Structures are given as C-alpha cells and as structure tokens.
CSV table of C-alpha atoms in Angstrom, one decimal:
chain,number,residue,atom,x,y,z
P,453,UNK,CA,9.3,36.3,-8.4
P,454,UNK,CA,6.8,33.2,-8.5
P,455,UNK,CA,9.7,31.3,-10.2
P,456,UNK,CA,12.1,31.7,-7.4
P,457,UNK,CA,9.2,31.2,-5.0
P,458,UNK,CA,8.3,27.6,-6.6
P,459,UNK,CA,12.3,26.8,-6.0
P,460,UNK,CA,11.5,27.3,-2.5
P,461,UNK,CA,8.4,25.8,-2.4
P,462,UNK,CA,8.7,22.7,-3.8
P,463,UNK,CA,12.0,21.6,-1.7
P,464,UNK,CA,10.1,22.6,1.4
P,465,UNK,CA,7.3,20.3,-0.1
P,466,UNK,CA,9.8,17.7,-0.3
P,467,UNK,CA,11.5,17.7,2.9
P,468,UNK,CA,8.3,18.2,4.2
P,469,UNK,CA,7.1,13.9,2.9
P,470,UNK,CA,10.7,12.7,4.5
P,471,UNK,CA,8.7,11.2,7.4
P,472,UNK,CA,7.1,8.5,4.6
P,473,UNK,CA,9.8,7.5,3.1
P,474,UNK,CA,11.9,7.0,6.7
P,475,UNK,CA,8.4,5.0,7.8
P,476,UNK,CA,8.7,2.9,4.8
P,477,UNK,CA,12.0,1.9,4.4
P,478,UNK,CA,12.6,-1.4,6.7
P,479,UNK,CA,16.2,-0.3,7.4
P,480,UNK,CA,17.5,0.6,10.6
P,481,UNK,CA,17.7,4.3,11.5
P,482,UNK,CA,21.9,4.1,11.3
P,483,UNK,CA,22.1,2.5,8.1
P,484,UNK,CA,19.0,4.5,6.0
P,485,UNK,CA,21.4,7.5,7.3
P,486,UNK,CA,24.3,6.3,5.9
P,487,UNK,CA,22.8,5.2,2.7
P,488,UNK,CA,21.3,8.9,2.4
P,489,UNK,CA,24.6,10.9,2.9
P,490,UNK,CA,26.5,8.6,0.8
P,491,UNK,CA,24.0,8.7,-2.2
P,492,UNK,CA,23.5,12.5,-2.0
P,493,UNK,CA,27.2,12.5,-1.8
P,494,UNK,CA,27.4,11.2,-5.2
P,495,UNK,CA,24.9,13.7,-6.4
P,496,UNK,CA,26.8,16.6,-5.5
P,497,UNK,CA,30.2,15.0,-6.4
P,498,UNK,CA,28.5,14.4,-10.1
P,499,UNK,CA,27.4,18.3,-9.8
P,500,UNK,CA,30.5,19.5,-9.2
P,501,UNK,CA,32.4,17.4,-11.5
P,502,UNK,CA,30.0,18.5,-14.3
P,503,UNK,CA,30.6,22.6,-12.5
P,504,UNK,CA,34.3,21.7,-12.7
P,505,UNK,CA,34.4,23.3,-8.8
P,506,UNK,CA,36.9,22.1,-6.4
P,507,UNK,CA,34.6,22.3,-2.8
P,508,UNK,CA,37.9,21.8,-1.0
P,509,UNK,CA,39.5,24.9,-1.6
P,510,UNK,CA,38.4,27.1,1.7
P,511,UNK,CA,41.3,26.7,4.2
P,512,UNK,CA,42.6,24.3,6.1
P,513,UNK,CA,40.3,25.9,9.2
P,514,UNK,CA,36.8,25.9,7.4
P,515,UNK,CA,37.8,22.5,6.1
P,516,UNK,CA,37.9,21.5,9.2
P,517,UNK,CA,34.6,22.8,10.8
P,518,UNK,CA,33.1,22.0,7.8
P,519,UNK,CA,33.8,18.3,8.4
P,520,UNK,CA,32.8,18.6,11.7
P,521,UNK,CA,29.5,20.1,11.2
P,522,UNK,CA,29.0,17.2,9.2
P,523,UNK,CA,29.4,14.8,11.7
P,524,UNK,CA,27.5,16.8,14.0
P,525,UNK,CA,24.6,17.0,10.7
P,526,UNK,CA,25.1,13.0,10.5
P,527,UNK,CA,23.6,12.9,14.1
P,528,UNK,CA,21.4,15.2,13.7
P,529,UNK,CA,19.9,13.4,11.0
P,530,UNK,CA,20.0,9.4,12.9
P,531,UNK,CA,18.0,11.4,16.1
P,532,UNK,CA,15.4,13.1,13.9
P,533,UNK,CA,14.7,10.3,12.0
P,534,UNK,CA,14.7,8.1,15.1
P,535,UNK,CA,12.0,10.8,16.7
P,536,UNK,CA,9.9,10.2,13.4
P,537,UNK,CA,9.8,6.1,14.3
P,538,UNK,CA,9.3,6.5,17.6
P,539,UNK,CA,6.7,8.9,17.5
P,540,UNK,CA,4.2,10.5,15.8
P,541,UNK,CA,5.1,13.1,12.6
P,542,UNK,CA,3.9,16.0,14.0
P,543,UNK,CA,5.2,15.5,17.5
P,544,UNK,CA,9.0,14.8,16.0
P,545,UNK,CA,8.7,17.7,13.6
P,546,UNK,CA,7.6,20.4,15.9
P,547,UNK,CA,10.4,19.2,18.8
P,548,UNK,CA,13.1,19.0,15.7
P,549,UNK,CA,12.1,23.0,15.3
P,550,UNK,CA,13.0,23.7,19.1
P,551,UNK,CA,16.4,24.3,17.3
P,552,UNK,CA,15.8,28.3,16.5
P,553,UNK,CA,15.2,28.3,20.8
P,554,UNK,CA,17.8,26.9,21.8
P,555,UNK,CA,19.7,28.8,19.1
P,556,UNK,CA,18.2,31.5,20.8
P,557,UNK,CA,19.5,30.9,24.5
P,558,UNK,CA,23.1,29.9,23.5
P,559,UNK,CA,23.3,33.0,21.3
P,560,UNK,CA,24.8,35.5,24.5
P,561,UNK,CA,27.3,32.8,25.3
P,562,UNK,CA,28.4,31.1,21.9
P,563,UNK,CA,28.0,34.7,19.8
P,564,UNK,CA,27.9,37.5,22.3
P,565,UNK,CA,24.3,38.3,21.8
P,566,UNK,CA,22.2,40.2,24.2
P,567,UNK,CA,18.9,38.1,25.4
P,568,UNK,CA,15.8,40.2,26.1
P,569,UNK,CA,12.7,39.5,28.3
P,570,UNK,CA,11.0,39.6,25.6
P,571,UNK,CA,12.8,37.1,23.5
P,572,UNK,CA,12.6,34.9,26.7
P,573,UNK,CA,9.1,34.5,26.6
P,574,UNK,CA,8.7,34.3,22.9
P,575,UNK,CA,11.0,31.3,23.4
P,576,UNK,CA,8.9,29.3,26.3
P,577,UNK,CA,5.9,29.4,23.6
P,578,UNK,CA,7.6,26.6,22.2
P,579,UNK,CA,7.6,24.1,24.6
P,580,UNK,CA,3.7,24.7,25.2
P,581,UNK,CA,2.7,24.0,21.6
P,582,UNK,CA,4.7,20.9,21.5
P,583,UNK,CA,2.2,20.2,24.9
P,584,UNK,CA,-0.6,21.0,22.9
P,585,UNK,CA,1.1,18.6,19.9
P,586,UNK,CA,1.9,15.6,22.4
P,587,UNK,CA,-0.9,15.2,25.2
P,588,UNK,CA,-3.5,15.7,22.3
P,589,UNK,CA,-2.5,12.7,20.3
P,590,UNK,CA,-5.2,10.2,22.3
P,591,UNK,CA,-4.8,7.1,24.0
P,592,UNK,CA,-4.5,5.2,21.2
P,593,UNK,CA,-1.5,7.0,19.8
P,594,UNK,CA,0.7,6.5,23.2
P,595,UNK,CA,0.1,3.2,23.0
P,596,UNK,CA,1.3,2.6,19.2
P,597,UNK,CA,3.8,5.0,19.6
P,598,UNK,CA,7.3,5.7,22.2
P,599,UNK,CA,6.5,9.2,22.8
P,600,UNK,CA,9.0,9.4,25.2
P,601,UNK,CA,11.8,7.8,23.5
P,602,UNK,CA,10.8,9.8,20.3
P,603,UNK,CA,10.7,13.4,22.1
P,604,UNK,CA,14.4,12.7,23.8
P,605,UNK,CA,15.2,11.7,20.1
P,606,UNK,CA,13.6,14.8,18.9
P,607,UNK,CA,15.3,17.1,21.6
P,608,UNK,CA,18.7,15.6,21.0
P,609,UNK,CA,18.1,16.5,17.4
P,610,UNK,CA,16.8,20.1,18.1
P,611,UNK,CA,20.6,20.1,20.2
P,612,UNK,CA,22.5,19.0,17.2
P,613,UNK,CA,20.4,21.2,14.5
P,614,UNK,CA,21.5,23.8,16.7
P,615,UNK,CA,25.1,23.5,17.1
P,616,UNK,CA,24.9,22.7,13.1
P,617,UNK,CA,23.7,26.2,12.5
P,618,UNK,CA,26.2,28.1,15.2
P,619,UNK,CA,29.2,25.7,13.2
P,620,UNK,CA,27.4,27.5,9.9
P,621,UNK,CA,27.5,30.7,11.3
P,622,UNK,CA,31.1,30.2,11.6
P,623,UNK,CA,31.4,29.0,7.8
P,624,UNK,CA,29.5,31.6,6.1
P,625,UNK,CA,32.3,32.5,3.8
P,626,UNK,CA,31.9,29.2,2.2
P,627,UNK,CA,29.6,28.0,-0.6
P,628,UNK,CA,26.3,26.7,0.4
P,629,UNK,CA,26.9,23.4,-2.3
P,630,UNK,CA,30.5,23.2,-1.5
P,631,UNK,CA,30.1,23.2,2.3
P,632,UNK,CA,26.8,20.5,2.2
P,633,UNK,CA,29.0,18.3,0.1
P,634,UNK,CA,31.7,18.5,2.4
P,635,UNK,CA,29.8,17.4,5.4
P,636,UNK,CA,27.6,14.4,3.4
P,637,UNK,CA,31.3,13.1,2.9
P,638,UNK,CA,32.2,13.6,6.3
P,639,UNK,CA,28.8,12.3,7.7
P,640,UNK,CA,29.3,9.4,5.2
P,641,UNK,CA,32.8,8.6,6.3
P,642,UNK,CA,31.7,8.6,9.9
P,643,UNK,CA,29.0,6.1,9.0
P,644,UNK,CA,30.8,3.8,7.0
P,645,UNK,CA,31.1,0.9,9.3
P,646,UNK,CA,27.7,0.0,8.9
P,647,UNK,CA,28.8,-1.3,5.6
P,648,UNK,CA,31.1,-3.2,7.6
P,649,UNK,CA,28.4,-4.8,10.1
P,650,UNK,CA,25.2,-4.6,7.4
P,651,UNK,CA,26.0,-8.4,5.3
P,652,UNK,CA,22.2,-8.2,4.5
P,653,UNK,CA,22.6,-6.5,1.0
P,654,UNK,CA,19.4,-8.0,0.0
P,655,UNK,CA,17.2,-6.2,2.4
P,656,UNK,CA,19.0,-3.0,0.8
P,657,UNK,CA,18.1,-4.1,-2.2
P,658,UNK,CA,14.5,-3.9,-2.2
P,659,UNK,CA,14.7,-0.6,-0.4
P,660,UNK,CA,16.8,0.9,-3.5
P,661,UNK,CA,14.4,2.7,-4.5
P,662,UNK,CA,13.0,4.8,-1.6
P,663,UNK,CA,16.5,5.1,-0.7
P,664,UNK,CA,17.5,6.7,-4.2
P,665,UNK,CA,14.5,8.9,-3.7
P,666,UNK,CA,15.7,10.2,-0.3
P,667,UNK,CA,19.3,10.9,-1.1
P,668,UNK,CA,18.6,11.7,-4.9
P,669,UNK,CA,15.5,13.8,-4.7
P,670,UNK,CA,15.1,14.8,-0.7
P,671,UNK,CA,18.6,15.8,-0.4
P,672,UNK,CA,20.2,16.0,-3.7
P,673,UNK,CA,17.5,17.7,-6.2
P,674,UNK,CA,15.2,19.5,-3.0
P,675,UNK,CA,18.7,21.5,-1.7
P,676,UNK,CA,19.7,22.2,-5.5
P,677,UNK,CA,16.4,23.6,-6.1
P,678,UNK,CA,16.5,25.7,-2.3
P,679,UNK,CA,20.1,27.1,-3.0
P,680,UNK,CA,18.6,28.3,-6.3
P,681,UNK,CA,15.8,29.8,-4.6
P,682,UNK,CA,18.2,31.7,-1.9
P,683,UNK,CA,19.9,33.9,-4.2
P,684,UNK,CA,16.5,35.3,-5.8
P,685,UNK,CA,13.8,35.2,-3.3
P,686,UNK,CA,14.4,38.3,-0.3
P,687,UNK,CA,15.1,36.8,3.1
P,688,UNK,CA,12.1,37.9,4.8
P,689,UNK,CA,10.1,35.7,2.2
P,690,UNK,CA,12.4,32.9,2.5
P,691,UNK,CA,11.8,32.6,6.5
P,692,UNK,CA,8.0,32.5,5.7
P,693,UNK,CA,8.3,30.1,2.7
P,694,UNK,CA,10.4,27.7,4.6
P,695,UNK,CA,7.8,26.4,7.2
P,696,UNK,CA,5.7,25.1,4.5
P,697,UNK,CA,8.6,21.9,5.5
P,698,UNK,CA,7.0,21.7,8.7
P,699,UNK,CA,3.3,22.1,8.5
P,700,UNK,CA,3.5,19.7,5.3
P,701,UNK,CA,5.0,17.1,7.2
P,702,UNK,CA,2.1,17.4,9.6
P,703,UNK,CA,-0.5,16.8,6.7
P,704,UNK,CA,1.4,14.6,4.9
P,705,UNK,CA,1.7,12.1,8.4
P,706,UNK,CA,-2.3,12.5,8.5
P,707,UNK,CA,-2.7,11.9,4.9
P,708,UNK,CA,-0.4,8.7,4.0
P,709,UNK,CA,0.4,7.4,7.4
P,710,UNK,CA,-3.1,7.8,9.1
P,711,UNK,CA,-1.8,10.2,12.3
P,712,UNK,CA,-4.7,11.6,13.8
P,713,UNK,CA,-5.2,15.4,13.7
P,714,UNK,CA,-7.0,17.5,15.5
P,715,UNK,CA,-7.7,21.3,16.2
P,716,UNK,CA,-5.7,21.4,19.8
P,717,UNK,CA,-2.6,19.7,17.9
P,718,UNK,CA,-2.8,22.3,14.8
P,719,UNK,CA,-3.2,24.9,17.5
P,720,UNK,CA,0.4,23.2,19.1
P,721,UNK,CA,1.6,23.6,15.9
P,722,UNK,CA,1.6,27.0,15.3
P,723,UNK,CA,2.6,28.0,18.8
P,724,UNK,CA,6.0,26.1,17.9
P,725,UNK,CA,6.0,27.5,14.0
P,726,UNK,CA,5.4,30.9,15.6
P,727,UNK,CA,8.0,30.7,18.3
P,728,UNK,CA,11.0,29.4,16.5
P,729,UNK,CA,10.2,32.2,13.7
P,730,UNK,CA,10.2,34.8,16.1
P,731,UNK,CA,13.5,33.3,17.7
P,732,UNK,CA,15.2,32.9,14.6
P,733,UNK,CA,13.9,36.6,13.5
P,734,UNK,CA,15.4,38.2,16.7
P,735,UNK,CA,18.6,36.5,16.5
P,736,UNK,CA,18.8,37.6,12.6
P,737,UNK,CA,17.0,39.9,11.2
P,738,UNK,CA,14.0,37.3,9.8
P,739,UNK,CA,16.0,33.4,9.9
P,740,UNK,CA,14.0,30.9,10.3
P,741,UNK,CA,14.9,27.1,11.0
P,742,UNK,CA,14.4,27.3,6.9
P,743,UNK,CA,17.2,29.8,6.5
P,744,UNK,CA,19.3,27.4,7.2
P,745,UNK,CA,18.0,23.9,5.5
P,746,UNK,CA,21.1,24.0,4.1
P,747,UNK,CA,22.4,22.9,7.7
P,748,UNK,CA,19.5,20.2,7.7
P,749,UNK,CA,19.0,19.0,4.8
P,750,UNK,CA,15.7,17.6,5.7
C-alpha cells in the first residue's frame, strides 16, 4: 500500500513545484507551452515505442475527441500558467481548482445529473476561500502582481479544466497513456507555429534545461508514476492523496519564490480544497480535481 501511495505522492509533489519552474523560465507563456507538450510528447512516443502499443487504435470517434480535448488541455495549460505569472501561486492554484465547481453546475445539463441544495452551497464555498486567498495577500502583493489579469487567467483555466474532464468522461474506454499522448500531439500540433514566429533559439537554449525538467519529469515521469498509482491505490485514497498538488504549490510559492503566507490565506485555502472535494465527491462517488490529473497534467 505505502508503495502505491509514494506513486501518488511524489507526482502530486511534482506538479505541485510547476509554478517555479514556469517563474523561472524567461520564455513566453505560448512558447514554454509548446515546448512542454512537444517534449513530453517524445516521452511518451519513446514509452510506447519501447511498450510496442499503437495509442491510435480507439475509433475514429475517440480519436477525434481525444484530439480535441487536447487542444482544449493546450489552453488550459497557456491560461494556468499565465494565472501563475500574473499572480500570486496560491491565488492561481486555488482559482485553477474551481474546475470540480463548475464541473459541478454543468453536470445536470452536459450529463443529466440532478443538482441538490446541498451541493449548491457546498459549491459557493469556493469562491469565498479564493476571497480569503486574494484580499489577504497585502498591499504589497497587488502592486507586484496583476491579480486581476491572473484570476480571469485562472477562471478561464478552471473553464477549460472543466470541459477537459466532461471530454474525459466521454473517453473513458480509452487508456490513460494512450489518450494523454494523443492530446500532447494534438496540443503540440496546435502550437507549432510558434516555432514558426520564435527565431530566438538562443534564449531556448539556456532555458533547455528547466524546460527538459517540465516536459520530462513534470509531465512525462510525474503522470507515469500517477497512472501507476491509479491501478493500486482505492479511489477514495487517491481523491485525498491528490490535493497534496495543490497545498504544495502553496508552500512551495512561499518557500522558493518568497509569496507571503498567512493564516487567513491557509484558511482560503482549505475552503477551496474542501469545496472542489466535496464537488467532485458528489458528482462521483469520491473524484477529486486529482482523479483526473490525467486531464491536467499539471
């Protein structure tokens, strides 16, 4: 059990120090995107190859949506990261994990679910942590930072984290490896003209590194590890396991990136943590934002 545990523990550890490595790479959001997707793409091309899998054998139909939720992942990814630029860690983080909400609402129109009063209010905690998380962060911190710009980033990334897992929903009859490498290509694809506008290959150059590190070992390694994990830790300990991601992040911000942190924002914090669980446990049993990393990748 502890083994299967550490699978899951360490890739939520890992997604959980993205926001340093998006800080520190002097690339713009678009092209540390692309290079991301197209070096994890690699990765699992080279894993496949060496699994001797064809990921492309699922119907013409999942094919399809699978490419499409990558596109829609692609997006995802280039507003989340933009939140974590614009504003502070924990303020991007916690709106990113509005997702399970809004999830939550679209459910009785998208899947046919019923939506209780009870789930209703469970949902509106969310908003008033990321209050807490925001209006604590001191004067200083508005000034250094585009909280606004950052929290429509973050939103818009909540929007597309949650069409990504209703698209998943739809593809669950496909492999967890062979559907992420399916949408890294098509998110990849998508992206490619930057290589087209981006003559600088210098600049991308000295970023190599960091940038092998976040499509190698934040994407590549941390989601091997998490599917791993999947098929031998229950669910229930999964969805509790899975928001070490976000309450890392938070620490990890205040650790190497000097965010301030204070007892009103941890407060916000698990307001949000507890109202996307409790979204994502009434839509499925015990999901979690985490329950489907394999739709963010983060």
């Amino acid at each position: 059990m502890w083994k299967s545990c550490l699978k899951l523990i360490i890739p939520m550890l890992i997604f959980g120090s993205i926001g340093i490595f998006v800080r520190g790479i002097s690339l713009s959001t678009v092209e540390l995107v692309f290079y991301r997707v197209f070096i994890a793409s690699i990765f699992f091309s080279l894993l496949m190859l060496l699994k001797k899998k064809n990921p492309f054998r699922c119907g013409k139909r999942a094919l399809c949506l699978a490419a499409v939720s990558g596109v829609i992942m692609g997006i995802n990814w280039l507003l989340f990261f933009q939140a974590l630029r614009w504003t502070t860690v924990a303020a991007g983080t916690m709106t990113y994990y509005l997702a399970p909400v809004l999830v939550l609402f679209a459910a009785p129109f998208v899947l046919g679910e019923h939506l209780s009063k009870k789930q209703v209010i469970t949902a509106l905690l969310a908003p008033a942590g990321l209050a807490l998380i925001v209006f604590s962060s001191g004067e200083s911190a508005l000034t250094v930072y585009h909280h606004g710009l950052g929290l429509l980033c973050g939103a818009g990334s909540a929007l597309f984290y949650a069409m990504l897992i209703l698209c998943n929903k739809k593809l669950d009859n496909i492999d967890n490896m062979d559907r992420t490498l399916i949408q890294l290509l098509a998110a990849a694809l998508v992206l490619s003209p930057v290589l087209v506008k981006n003559h600088n290959f210098s600049v991308v150059r000295s970023n190599l590194p960091m940038l092998l590190i976040l499509g190698i070992v934040h994407t590549g390694i941390a989601c091997y590890l998490y599917f791993s994990g999947l098929k031998e830790t229950p669910t229930h300990l999964t969805a509790v396991l899975s928001y070490i991601d976000p309450v890392s992040a938070v620490f990890f911000a205040a650790a190497f990136l000097g965010e301030p942190i204070s007892p009103v924002q941890l407060a916000g914090t698990a307001v949000v943590l507890v109202s996307a669980y409790l979204s994502g446990k009434s839509q499925t049993g015990a999901g979690s934002p985490g329950c489907d990393k394999v739709d963010e990748v983060n």
